[in-house]
Amino acid sequence: MGLGVIAAAIAVGLGALGAGIGNGLIVSRTVEGIARQPEARGALQTVMFIGIAMVEAIPIIAVVIAFMVLNK
């Protein structure tokens, strides 16, 4: 049980870390794009929100994997 808890914590932690870095990169590049072309703001924001939704799936999957490891 002890190693399973550690594995679950690592899975969730790395998933959250990766999602945080990914979201930061997506938002920073979107702000940069809006600063360069303000007229493309709507299209850039739409793509940004879709990208953030995709990236946010990673921690959710990590939590599911953690539960699977703990219930094994």
PDB file of C-alpha atoms in Angstrom, residues 3-55:
ATOM      1  CA  LEU A   3       4.377   2.366  -2.692  1.00  0.00           C
ATOM      2  CA  GLY A   4       0.952   2.678  -4.297  1.00  0.00           C
ATOM      3  CA  VAL A   5       0.269   5.879  -2.380  1.00  0.00           C
ATOM      4  CA  ILE A   6       3.631   7.296  -3.431  1.00  0.00           C
ATOM      5  CA  ALA A   7       2.979   6.341  -7.062  1.00  0.00           C
ATOM      6  CA  ALA A   8      -0.448   7.984  -6.941  1.00  0.00           C
ATOM      7  CA  ALA A   9       0.990  11.169  -5.439  1.00  0.00           C
ATOM      8  CA  ILE A  10       3.707  11.321  -8.093  1.00  0.00           C
ATOM      9  CA  ALA A  11       1.174  10.773 -10.896  1.00  0.00           C
ATOM     10  CA  VAL A  12      -1.095  13.564  -9.674  1.00  0.00           C
ATOM     11  CA  GLY A  13       1.800  15.898  -8.901  1.00  0.00           C
ATOM     12  CA  LEU A  14       3.475  15.501 -12.274  1.00  0.00           C
ATOM     13  CA  GLY A  15       0.159  15.796 -14.067  1.00  0.00           C
ATOM     14  CA  ALA A  16      -0.590  19.063 -12.281  1.00  0.00           C
ATOM     15  CA  LEU A  17       2.931  20.373 -12.898  1.00  0.00           C
ATOM     16  CA  GLY A  18       2.749  19.597 -16.600  1.00  0.00           C
ATOM     17  CA  ALA A  19      -0.685  21.165 -16.923  1.00  0.00           C
ATOM     18  CA  GLY A  20       0.461  24.299 -15.117  1.00  0.00           C
ATOM     19  CA  ILE A  21       3.445  24.722 -17.413  1.00  0.00           C
ATOM     20  CA  GLY A  22       1.320  24.000 -20.481  1.00  0.00           C
ATOM     21  CA  ASN A  23      -1.366  26.490 -19.490  1.00  0.00           C
ATOM     22  CA  GLY A  24       1.253  29.144 -18.811  1.00  0.00           C
ATOM     23  CA  LEU A  25       2.796  28.661 -22.243  1.00  0.00           C
ATOM     24  CA  ILE A  26      -0.572  28.713 -23.998  1.00  0.00           C
ATOM     25  CA  VAL A  27      -1.728  31.896 -22.287  1.00  0.00           C
ATOM     26  CA  SER A  28       1.600  33.698 -22.730  1.00  0.00           C
ATOM     27  CA  ARG A  29       1.688  32.926 -26.443  1.00  0.00           C
ATOM     28  CA  THR A  30      -1.927  34.025 -26.817  1.00  0.00           C
ATOM     29  CA  VAL A  31      -1.220  37.346 -25.095  1.00  0.00           C
ATOM     30  CA  GLU A  32       1.808  37.790 -27.328  1.00  0.00           C
ATOM     31  CA  GLY A  33      -0.301  37.080 -30.416  1.00  0.00           C
ATOM     32  CA  ILE A  34      -2.995  39.528 -29.306  1.00  0.00           C
ATOM     33  CA  ALA A  35      -0.340  42.185 -28.711  1.00  0.00           C
ATOM     34  CA  ARG A  36       0.968  41.678 -32.250  1.00  0.00           C
ATOM     35  CA  GLN A  37      -2.451  41.486 -33.939  1.00  0.00           C
ATOM     36  CA  PRO A  38      -5.229  42.954 -31.812  1.00  0.00           C
ATOM     37  CA  GLU A  39      -7.805  42.344 -34.549  1.00  0.00           C
ATOM     38  CA  ALA A  40      -7.301  38.571 -34.227  1.00  0.00           C
ATOM     39  CA  ARG A  41      -8.209  38.602 -30.533  1.00  0.00           C
ATOM     40  CA  GLY A  42     -11.439  36.616 -30.855  1.00  0.00           C
ATOM     41  CA  ALA A  43      -9.923  33.816 -32.921  1.00  0.00           C
ATOM     42  CA  LEU A  44      -6.854  33.587 -30.690  1.00  0.00           C
ATOM     43  CA  GLN A  45      -8.937  33.417 -27.528  1.00  0.00           C
ATOM     44  CA  THR A  46     -11.111  30.670 -28.975  1.00  0.00           C
ATOM     45  CA  VAL A  47      -8.088  28.569 -29.848  1.00  0.00           C
ATOM     46  CA  MET A  48      -6.561  29.337 -26.435  1.00  0.00           C
ATOM     47  CA  PHE A  49      -9.636  28.102 -24.565  1.00  0.00           C
ATOM     48  CA  ILE A  50      -9.731  24.907 -26.629  1.00  0.00           C
ATOM     49  CA  GLY A  51      -6.031  24.339 -25.927  1.00  0.00           C
ATOM     50  CA  ILE A  52      -6.456  24.951 -22.209  1.00  0.00           C
ATOM     51  CA  ALA A  53      -9.353  22.487 -22.104  1.00  0.00           C
ATOM     52  CA  MET A  54      -7.178  19.856 -23.768  1.00  0.00           C
ATOM     53  CA  VAL A  55      -4.298  20.495 -21.356  1.00  0.00           C
TER      54      VAL A  55
END
